[in-house]
Amino acid sequence: MNRDIGVLISGRGSNLQAIIDATRAGRLDARLAVVISNRADAHGLERARAAGIETLVRDHRAHASRDAYEAVLVDDLRARDVQLVCLAGFMRLLGATFVNAFPNRILNIHPALLPAFPGLHAQRQALEHGAKLSGATVHFVDTNLDAGPIVLQAAVPVLDDDTEDTLAARILEQEHRIYPEAIQRILNGNWTITGRRVVFRRQA
Ligand code: GRF
C-alpha cells in the first residue's frame, strides 16, 4: 500500500504547510500526491507549488450540484490512488458522494475540542461560552458536520485576556503539531474504530 495523501484546502494553508514540513523533517512518512482547492486565490496553493506538489483548482461554483462537484473531487483523488484525504481548512460541507467514496479515509482538523463548538468560528464560540479550555481535534469525516470519530486532540487554556486571535493562535500551534501526527498514526495502520472510539493497538 502506498502512503500517498491528498489535501483539500480553501485558504491560508498553514496546516498544509505543517504537513509538508513534517514530511521533510521525517516525522511523517507520506507523499503529498495532490493539493486541491475550491478557490483559485487560496494561499495554500502557493505553498504546495513551492514544495513541488501537484495542485488542482476545483471551483464548486462551476458545478450544478454538490453531488456533481464531489464526483469530480472523487475522480481526482482516485486517479492519484490516495490512501487518505486530509481536509485542511476546506470550507465546503461534504456529502455522501464524497464521504462514501473514502470510508474511514478522510480526516479533518477542527479548532476546538469536539464535540464542543462544531461549525464556523469555533474559537469565538469557546470564548463567548466562557470555556476555560479549548483546543484542536483531528477526526474522521462522516456526513455530519465535525462529527466523526476522534483520532487525536490537544487542549489549550483559554486565558482571561484572550481575544479570538490570541486563542486561535494558541490553538493553531497545536493543530500544526497533532495533524501530522494523526496522519502518521492512521497511515501506520493498527487501529480500529469501535463504536465511536478510534483505538490504536500497540505494535507487536
Ligand atoms: C484551521 O483553524 C482549521 O482548524 C480549520 O480551518 C483553519 C484552516 O487554517 N478547519 P489553515 O488554512 O490550515 O491555515
Coordinates of C-alpha atoms and ligand atoms in Angstrom, one line a residue:
M1 CA 0.0 0.0 0.0
N2 CA 1.3 3.4 -0.9
R3 CA 1.4 6.3 1.6
D4 CA 0.0 8.9 -0.8
I5 CA -2.3 11.5 0.6
G6 CA -4.5 14.2 -0.9
V7 CA -5.0 17.5 0.9
L8 CA -8.1 19.7 0.3
I9 CA -7.8 23.4 1.2
S10 CA -9.7 26.7 0.7
G11 CA -7.4 29.3 2.2
R12 CA -4.2 30.1 4.1
G13 CA -2.9 26.5 4.2
S14 CA -0.9 26.7 7.4
N15 CA -1.9 23.1 8.3
L16 CA -0.9 22.0 4.8
Q17 CA 2.4 23.7 5.5
A18 CA 2.7 21.8 8.8
I19 CA 2.1 18.5 6.9
I20 CA 4.7 19.4 4.2
D21 CA 7.2 20.4 6.9
A22 CA 6.6 17.1 8.8
T23 CA 7.3 15.0 5.7
R24 CA 10.5 17.0 5.2
A25 CA 11.6 16.5 8.8
G26 CA 10.9 12.8 8.6
R27 CA 8.2 12.9 11.2
L28 CA 5.6 12.0 8.7
D29 CA 6.2 9.2 6.2
A30 CA 3.7 10.3 3.5
R31 CA 3.8 11.6 0.0
L32 CA 1.5 14.6 -0.9
A33 CA 0.1 13.4 -4.2
V34 CA -2.1 16.4 -4.8
V35 CA -3.5 19.6 -3.2
I36 CA -6.9 20.6 -4.3
S37 CA -8.5 24.0 -3.6
N38 CA -12.0 25.2 -4.3
R39 CA -10.6 28.7 -4.5
A40 CA -8.0 29.8 -7.1
D41 CA -6.8 32.5 -4.7
A42 CA -6.0 30.2 -1.8
H43 CA -2.6 31.0 -0.4
G44 CA -2.1 27.3 0.3
L45 CA -1.8 26.7 -3.4
E46 CA 1.4 28.7 -3.4
R47 CA 2.8 26.7 -0.5
A48 CA 2.0 23.5 -2.4
R49 CA 3.6 24.8 -5.7
A50 CA 6.7 25.9 -3.8
A51 CA 7.0 22.4 -2.4
G52 CA 6.7 20.9 -5.9
I53 CA 3.3 19.3 -5.2
E54 CA 0.7 18.9 -7.9
T55 CA -2.2 21.4 -7.4
L56 CA -5.7 21.5 -8.8
V57 CA -8.4 24.2 -8.5
R58 CA -11.9 22.8 -8.4
D59 CA -14.4 25.6 -8.1
H60 CA -17.6 24.3 -6.6
R61 CA -19.5 27.2 -8.4
A62 CA -18.7 25.6 -11.7
H63 CA -20.9 22.6 -10.9
A64 CA -24.7 22.3 -10.9
S65 CA -25.0 20.3 -7.7
R66 CA -23.0 19.3 -4.7
D67 CA -23.0 15.7 -6.0
A68 CA -21.6 16.7 -9.3
Y69 CA -18.9 18.7 -7.6
E70 CA -18.0 15.9 -5.2
A71 CA -17.9 13.4 -8.1
V72 CA -15.1 15.5 -9.7
L73 CA -13.1 15.5 -6.4
V74 CA -13.5 11.8 -6.0
D75 CA -12.3 11.2 -9.6
D76 CA -9.3 13.5 -9.0
L77 CA -8.3 11.7 -5.8
R78 CA -8.9 8.2 -7.1
A79 CA -6.9 8.9 -10.2
R80 CA -4.0 9.5 -7.9
D81 CA -4.7 6.5 -5.8
V82 CA -4.5 8.3 -2.5
Q83 CA -4.8 6.3 0.7
L84 CA -6.0 9.2 2.8
V85 CA -7.8 12.5 2.2
C86 CA -6.9 15.3 4.6
L87 CA -9.2 18.3 4.9
A88 CA -7.1 21.3 6.0
G89 CA -9.3 24.4 6.1
F90 CA -11.6 23.1 3.3
M91 CA -14.7 25.3 3.7
R92 CA -17.2 23.1 1.9
L93 CA -19.5 20.6 3.5
L94 CA -19.0 17.1 2.1
G95 CA -22.0 14.8 1.5
A96 CA -22.5 11.1 0.9
T97 CA -21.0 11.1 -2.6
F98 CA -17.6 12.1 -1.3
V99 CA -17.7 10.5 2.1
N100 CA -18.8 7.1 0.9
A101 CA -16.1 7.0 -1.7
F102 CA -13.4 7.0 1.0
P103 CA -14.8 5.2 4.0
N104 CA -12.7 5.9 7.1
R105 CA -10.2 7.5 4.9
I106 CA -11.0 11.2 5.3
L107 CA -9.5 13.3 8.2
N108 CA -10.3 16.8 9.2
I109 CA -8.8 19.3 11.7
H110 CA -11.1 21.4 13.8
P111 CA -10.1 24.3 16.1
A112 CA -12.0 23.2 19.3
L113 CA -12.3 20.1 21.5
L114 CA -15.2 18.4 19.7
P115 CA -18.0 17.7 20.4
A116 CA -17.8 21.3 21.8
F117 CA -18.1 24.1 19.4
P118 CA -18.5 22.5 15.9
G119 CA -19.0 24.6 12.8
L120 CA -17.7 28.0 12.0
H121 CA -15.8 30.4 14.4
A122 CA -15.1 27.7 16.9
Q123 CA -12.6 29.9 18.7
R124 CA -15.1 32.7 19.1
Q125 CA -17.7 30.1 20.3
A126 CA -15.4 28.9 23.0
L127 CA -14.7 32.5 24.2
E128 CA -18.3 33.5 24.2
H129 CA -19.3 30.4 26.0
G130 CA -16.7 31.1 28.7
A131 CA -14.9 27.8 28.3
K132 CA -11.7 27.6 30.3
L133 CA -10.1 25.0 28.0
S134 CA -10.3 24.6 24.2
G135 CA -8.1 23.0 21.7
A136 CA -7.8 21.1 18.5
T137 CA -9.3 17.9 17.2
V138 CA -8.4 15.6 14.3
H139 CA -11.3 13.4 13.4
F140 CA -12.6 11.2 10.7
V141 CA -15.2 12.8 8.5
D142 CA -18.7 11.5 8.1
T143 CA -21.7 13.2 6.6
N144 CA -22.4 15.2 9.7
L145 CA -20.6 18.4 10.5
D146 CA -17.5 17.9 12.6
A147 CA -18.9 14.7 14.0
G148 CA -16.9 11.7 13.0
P149 CA -14.7 9.5 15.3
I150 CA -11.9 11.4 17.1
V151 CA -8.3 10.5 16.3
L152 CA -6.3 13.0 18.4
Q153 CA -7.0 16.0 20.5
A154 CA -4.8 18.7 22.2
A155 CA -6.1 21.1 24.8
V156 CA -5.0 24.7 25.5
P157 CA -6.1 27.1 28.2
V158 CA -8.5 29.9 27.4
L159 CA -6.9 33.0 29.2
D160 CA -8.9 35.8 30.7
D161 CA -7.4 38.4 28.3
D162 CA -7.7 36.2 25.2
T163 CA -9.2 37.6 22.0
E164 CA -10.4 35.4 19.2
D165 CA -7.0 36.0 17.5
T166 CA -4.8 35.1 20.5
L167 CA -6.8 32.0 21.3
A168 CA -6.8 31.0 17.6
A169 CA -3.0 31.3 17.5
R170 CA -2.6 29.2 20.6
I171 CA -4.9 26.5 19.1
L172 CA -3.2 26.7 15.7
E173 CA 0.2 25.8 17.2
Q174 CA -1.4 22.6 18.5
E175 CA -3.2 21.9 15.2
H176 CA 0.2 22.0 13.4
R177 CA 1.6 19.5 15.9
I178 CA -1.3 17.0 16.0
Y179 CA -2.4 16.9 12.4
P180 CA 0.8 15.4 11.0
E181 CA 1.0 13.0 14.0
A182 CA -2.6 11.9 13.4
I183 CA -1.9 11.3 9.7
Q184 CA 1.2 9.3 10.5
R185 CA -0.7 7.1 13.0
I186 CA -3.6 6.5 10.7
L187 CA -1.3 5.6 7.8
N188 CA 0.7 3.2 10.0
G189 CA -2.5 1.1 10.5
N190 CA -3.0 -1.0 13.6
W191 CA -6.1 0.9 14.6
T192 CA -9.8 0.1 14.7
I193 CA -13.0 2.0 15.2
T194 CA -15.1 0.5 17.9
G195 CA -18.4 2.4 18.1
R196 CA -17.1 5.9 18.0
R197 CA -13.7 5.1 19.5
V198 CA -10.6 5.1 17.4
V199 CA -8.4 2.6 19.2
F200 CA -4.7 2.3 18.4
R201 CA -3.2 -1.1 19.0
R202 CA 0.3 -1.4 20.3
Q203 CA 2.8 -2.6 17.6
A204 CA 3.7 -6.2 18.3
Ligands
GRF1 C1 -7.8 25.9 10.9 O1 -8.0 26.6 12.1 C2 -8.5 24.6 10.9 O2 -8.7 24.0 12.2 C3 -9.9 25.0 10.4 O3 -9.6 25.9 9.4 C4 -8.4 26.6 9.7 C5 -7.5 26.4 8.5 O4 -6.3 27.1 8.6 N1 -10.6 23.8 9.9 P1 -5.2 26.8 7.6 O5 -5.7 27.1 6.2 O6 -4.7 25.4 7.7 O7 -4.1 27.8 7.9

